[in-house]
Amino acid sequence: MRTNDLISNLAENVTPVRRLPPFSRRFALFLFLGSALGTLTIGYFGFRRDLALVASTFFFQLQTVALASLFVLSTRLALLLSVPGERVSPLQQKVIWGSLVLSLSALVAASLPHFSEEALTHTLATSGNCIRYVGVVGLAYGIVFLSYLRKAAPLYPLQTGALALFSTGSLSALIVHFLCKSTAPLHLLLGHYLPLAVVTVAGLVLGQLILRSFSKIAR
């Protein structure tokens, strides 16, 4: 589209817009909403019974820090990327996607020595609640997040959508982390991290569907 055509098109479809709140306020809002969702869920279901025992273990602490950091970082990057003119460094994006790939790879490697058809069937049968929570909550909250990001007129719907749902998927996986008592690598892979990966991939599609009108203007 030529510049004159673009100006003409925009002039014919003038709509009033509101200035976005400061980035710090929008970031704090979604951190607060995520914390509220976690508090309500854990308040309803209750912490895992062995929390006092496992909270001091390195593996539990590592997962907690990793999922919380990914939630915070991906939320920040999605908010930044949704604003035209803002840029996200390649290193920050590599941290996000690299962390997901590394987590999945580590759990696959840890699961292989104990893998069998019986173990797979049993794990799938006992992982339903975790899968449903990470998947349903990650997708539902992700759509809310994308609807909010749409107001900022994002120019990169695929990246923005993936980051937004990586954020909500990480949050739901973090919440499940405090509810589920299983520490088996195969359960963590199929019940926690694989649903997170699926939700993130769904973000590519949802981002294109919900945010695509702005990418057309950019072209």
Short mmCIF file of C-alpha atoms in Angstrom, two decimals:
data_model
loop_
_atom_site.label_atom_id
_atom_site.label_comp_id
_atom_site.label_asym_id
_atom_site.label_seq_id
_atom_site.Cartn_x
_atom_site.Cartn_y
_atom_site.Cartn_z
CA MET A 1 0.00 0.00 0.00
CA ARG A 2 1.40 3.40 -1.01
CA THR A 3 1.72 6.18 1.54
CA ASN A 4 -1.04 8.32 0.00
CA ASP A 5 -3.40 5.35 -0.09
CA LEU A 6 -2.62 4.54 3.52
CA ILE A 7 -3.28 8.13 4.62
CA SER A 8 -6.52 8.18 2.67
CA ASN A 9 -7.64 4.88 4.16
CA LEU A 10 -6.90 6.01 7.70
CA ALA A 11 -8.63 9.36 7.13
CA GLU A 12 -11.80 7.59 6.05
CA ASN A 13 -11.84 5.42 9.16
CA VAL A 14 -10.98 7.89 11.89
CA THR A 15 -11.91 6.70 15.36
CA PRO A 16 -11.11 8.36 18.66
CA VAL A 17 -8.34 6.69 20.65
CA ARG A 18 -7.26 6.90 24.23
CA ARG A 19 -3.68 7.22 25.38
CA LEU A 20 -2.39 4.00 26.89
CA PRO A 21 -1.66 4.01 30.62
CA PRO A 22 2.06 4.03 31.47
CA PHE A 23 3.83 0.73 30.84
CA SER A 24 4.59 0.26 34.55
CA ARG A 25 0.89 0.51 35.40
CA ARG A 26 -0.15 -1.99 32.71
CA PHE A 27 2.62 -4.38 33.77
CA ALA A 28 1.64 -4.11 37.43
CA LEU A 29 -2.01 -4.70 36.49
CA PHE A 30 -1.34 -8.06 34.89
CA LEU A 31 1.05 -9.14 37.62
CA PHE A 32 -1.72 -8.31 40.10
CA LEU A 33 -4.34 -10.20 38.07
CA GLY A 34 -2.04 -13.21 37.85
CA SER A 35 -1.41 -13.13 41.59
CA ALA A 36 -5.14 -12.82 42.25
CA LEU A 37 -5.90 -15.80 40.00
CA GLY A 38 -3.29 -17.89 41.81
CA THR A 39 -4.54 -16.85 45.24
CA LEU A 40 -8.17 -17.66 44.38
CA THR A 41 -7.30 -21.04 42.86
CA ILE A 42 -5.05 -22.13 45.72
CA GLY A 43 -7.57 -20.78 48.23
CA TYR A 44 -10.23 -22.99 46.64
CA PHE A 45 -8.22 -26.19 46.16
CA GLY A 46 -5.63 -25.77 48.91
CA PHE A 47 -1.85 -26.19 48.75
CA ARG A 48 -0.40 -29.62 48.03
CA ARG A 49 -0.22 -31.58 51.27
CA ASP A 50 3.53 -32.12 51.16
CA LEU A 51 4.38 -28.45 50.50
CA ALA A 52 6.15 -27.96 53.82
CA LEU A 53 8.34 -30.96 53.04
CA VAL A 54 9.22 -30.21 49.42
CA ALA A 55 9.50 -26.41 49.68
CA SER A 56 13.07 -26.72 50.89
CA THR A 57 14.19 -28.98 48.03
CA PHE A 58 16.27 -27.56 45.20
CA PHE A 59 14.11 -29.08 42.45
CA PHE A 60 10.92 -27.49 43.80
CA GLN A 61 12.62 -24.12 44.26
CA LEU A 62 14.11 -24.29 40.74
CA GLN A 63 10.71 -24.95 39.16
CA THR A 64 9.11 -22.18 41.20
CA VAL A 65 11.70 -19.59 40.25
CA ALA A 66 11.75 -20.70 36.59
CA LEU A 67 7.97 -20.60 36.08
CA ALA A 68 7.55 -17.34 38.01
CA SER A 69 10.38 -15.71 36.05
CA LEU A 70 8.96 -16.89 32.73
CA PHE A 71 5.52 -15.55 33.65
CA VAL A 72 6.94 -12.13 34.58
CA LEU A 73 9.33 -11.88 31.62
CA SER A 74 6.86 -13.05 28.96
CA THR A 75 4.17 -10.71 30.34
CA ARG A 76 6.61 -7.81 30.08
CA LEU A 77 7.70 -8.73 26.56
CA ALA A 78 4.12 -9.19 25.32
CA LEU A 79 3.16 -5.75 26.66
CA LEU A 80 6.22 -4.15 25.09
CA LEU A 81 5.84 -5.85 21.72
CA SER A 82 2.18 -4.86 21.46
CA VAL A 83 3.09 -1.16 21.22
CA PRO A 84 4.20 0.02 17.74
CA GLY A 85 7.75 1.31 17.83
CA GLU A 86 8.80 -0.75 20.84
CA ARG A 87 11.46 -3.39 20.34
CA VAL A 88 12.29 -6.59 22.21
CA SER A 89 15.91 -7.70 22.20
CA PRO A 90 16.68 -11.05 20.50
CA LEU A 91 18.39 -12.19 23.71
CA GLN A 92 15.19 -11.79 25.73
CA GLN A 93 13.22 -13.82 23.22
CA LYS A 94 15.92 -16.51 23.15
CA VAL A 95 15.67 -16.79 26.94
CA ILE A 96 11.92 -17.38 26.68
CA TRP A 97 11.92 -19.96 23.91
CA GLY A 98 15.17 -21.54 25.05
CA SER A 99 13.77 -22.06 28.54
CA LEU A 100 10.70 -23.84 27.18
CA VAL A 101 12.75 -26.10 24.88
CA LEU A 102 15.27 -26.81 27.66
CA SER A 103 12.52 -27.71 30.15
CA LEU A 104 10.81 -30.06 27.71
CA SER A 105 14.13 -31.66 26.70
CA ALA A 106 15.22 -32.17 30.32
CA LEU A 107 11.91 -33.82 31.24
CA VAL A 108 11.98 -36.04 28.16
CA ALA A 109 15.52 -37.16 29.06
CA ALA A 110 14.51 -37.81 32.68
CA SER A 111 11.40 -39.74 31.61
CA LEU A 112 13.05 -42.06 29.08
CA PRO A 113 14.63 -44.51 31.59
CA HIS A 114 11.21 -45.11 33.18
CA PHE A 115 9.13 -44.94 30.02
CA SER A 116 6.75 -47.74 29.11
CA GLU A 117 3.30 -48.06 27.62
CA GLU A 118 1.90 -48.83 31.07
CA ALA A 119 3.60 -45.76 32.59
CA LEU A 120 2.31 -43.57 29.76
CA THR A 121 -1.26 -44.83 30.16
CA HIS A 122 -1.17 -44.40 33.93
CA THR A 123 0.32 -40.92 33.70
CA LEU A 124 -2.26 -39.73 31.20
CA ALA A 125 -5.05 -41.16 33.36
CA THR A 126 -3.80 -39.35 36.47
CA SER A 127 -2.78 -36.08 34.81
CA GLY A 128 -6.21 -34.99 33.58
CA ASN A 129 -6.79 -32.30 36.19
CA CYS A 130 -3.36 -30.73 35.64
CA ILE A 131 -3.71 -30.81 31.85
CA ARG A 132 -7.18 -29.29 31.98
CA TYR A 133 -6.16 -26.50 34.33
CA VAL A 134 -3.01 -25.49 32.45
CA GLY A 135 -4.78 -25.75 29.10
CA VAL A 136 -8.16 -24.21 29.89
CA VAL A 137 -6.96 -21.45 32.21
CA GLY A 138 -3.95 -20.68 30.02
CA LEU A 139 -6.16 -20.33 26.92
CA ALA A 140 -9.01 -18.46 28.63
CA TYR A 141 -6.77 -15.97 30.40
CA GLY A 142 -4.66 -15.70 27.26
CA ILE A 143 -7.67 -14.56 25.23
CA VAL A 144 -8.36 -11.90 27.85
CA PHE A 145 -4.73 -10.80 27.67
CA LEU A 146 -4.80 -10.66 23.86
CA SER A 147 -8.01 -8.63 23.91
CA TYR A 148 -6.27 -6.12 26.13
CA LEU A 149 -3.12 -6.08 23.99
CA ARG A 150 -5.24 -5.37 20.92
CA LYS A 151 -5.88 -1.86 22.25
CA ALA A 152 -2.18 -1.10 21.82
CA ALA A 153 -2.32 -1.85 18.06
CA PRO A 154 0.38 -4.59 17.90
CA LEU A 155 2.16 -4.92 14.57
CA TYR A 156 3.53 -8.44 15.15
CA PRO A 157 0.50 -10.64 15.93
CA LEU A 158 2.30 -13.98 15.82
CA GLN A 159 5.06 -13.05 18.25
CA THR A 160 2.75 -11.06 20.49
CA GLY A 161 0.19 -13.87 20.61
CA ALA A 162 2.79 -16.52 21.41
CA LEU A 163 4.31 -14.41 24.19
CA ALA A 164 0.91 -13.56 25.65
CA LEU A 165 -0.13 -17.20 25.90
CA PHE A 166 3.32 -18.27 27.05
CA SER A 167 2.72 -15.82 29.89
CA THR A 168 -0.69 -17.19 30.85
CA GLY A 169 0.44 -20.78 30.32
CA SER A 170 3.43 -20.23 32.61
CA LEU A 171 1.13 -18.73 35.22
CA SER A 172 -1.29 -21.67 35.12
CA ALA A 173 1.63 -24.14 35.25
CA LEU A 174 3.02 -22.24 38.26
CA ILE A 175 -0.34 -22.46 40.04
CA VAL A 176 -0.58 -26.20 39.34
CA HIS A 177 2.97 -26.52 40.67
CA PHE A 178 1.63 -25.57 44.13
CA LEU A 179 -1.38 -27.87 43.86
CA CYS A 180 -0.01 -31.09 42.38
CA LYS A 181 2.08 -33.40 44.57
CA SER A 182 3.54 -35.51 41.77
CA THR A 183 7.26 -35.13 41.08
CA ALA A 184 7.54 -37.86 38.42
CA PRO A 185 9.30 -36.44 35.32
CA LEU A 186 6.76 -38.06 32.97
CA HIS A 187 3.87 -36.44 34.84
CA LEU A 188 5.57 -33.04 34.84
CA LEU A 189 6.20 -33.41 31.11
CA LEU A 190 2.68 -34.50 30.11
CA GLY A 191 0.69 -32.71 32.80
CA HIS A 192 2.49 -29.39 33.24
CA TYR A 193 5.00 -28.45 30.55
CA LEU A 194 3.55 -30.05 27.41
CA PRO A 195 0.20 -28.25 27.95
CA LEU A 196 2.21 -25.04 28.41
CA ALA A 197 3.87 -25.65 25.03
CA VAL A 198 0.49 -26.36 23.38
CA VAL A 199 -1.00 -23.18 24.84
CA THR A 200 1.97 -21.20 23.54
CA VAL A 201 1.55 -22.61 20.03
CA ALA A 202 -2.17 -21.79 20.23
CA GLY A 203 -1.06 -18.22 20.90
CA LEU A 204 0.35 -18.04 17.37
CA VAL A 205 -3.09 -18.81 15.94
CA LEU A 206 -5.05 -16.67 18.38
CA GLY A 207 -2.64 -13.78 17.94
CA GLN A 208 -3.16 -13.89 14.20
CA LEU A 209 -6.95 -14.03 14.61
CA ILE A 210 -7.34 -11.39 17.33
CA LEU A 211 -4.52 -9.01 16.42
CA ARG A 212 -4.29 -9.38 12.65
CA SER A 213 -6.28 -6.21 11.75
CA PHE A 214 -3.38 -4.08 12.92
CA SER A 215 -0.79 -6.07 11.02
CA LYS A 216 -2.71 -5.36 7.79
CA ILE A 217 -2.40 -1.63 8.37
CA ALA A 218 1.34 -2.06 9.01
CA ARG A 219 1.82 -3.70 5.63
#
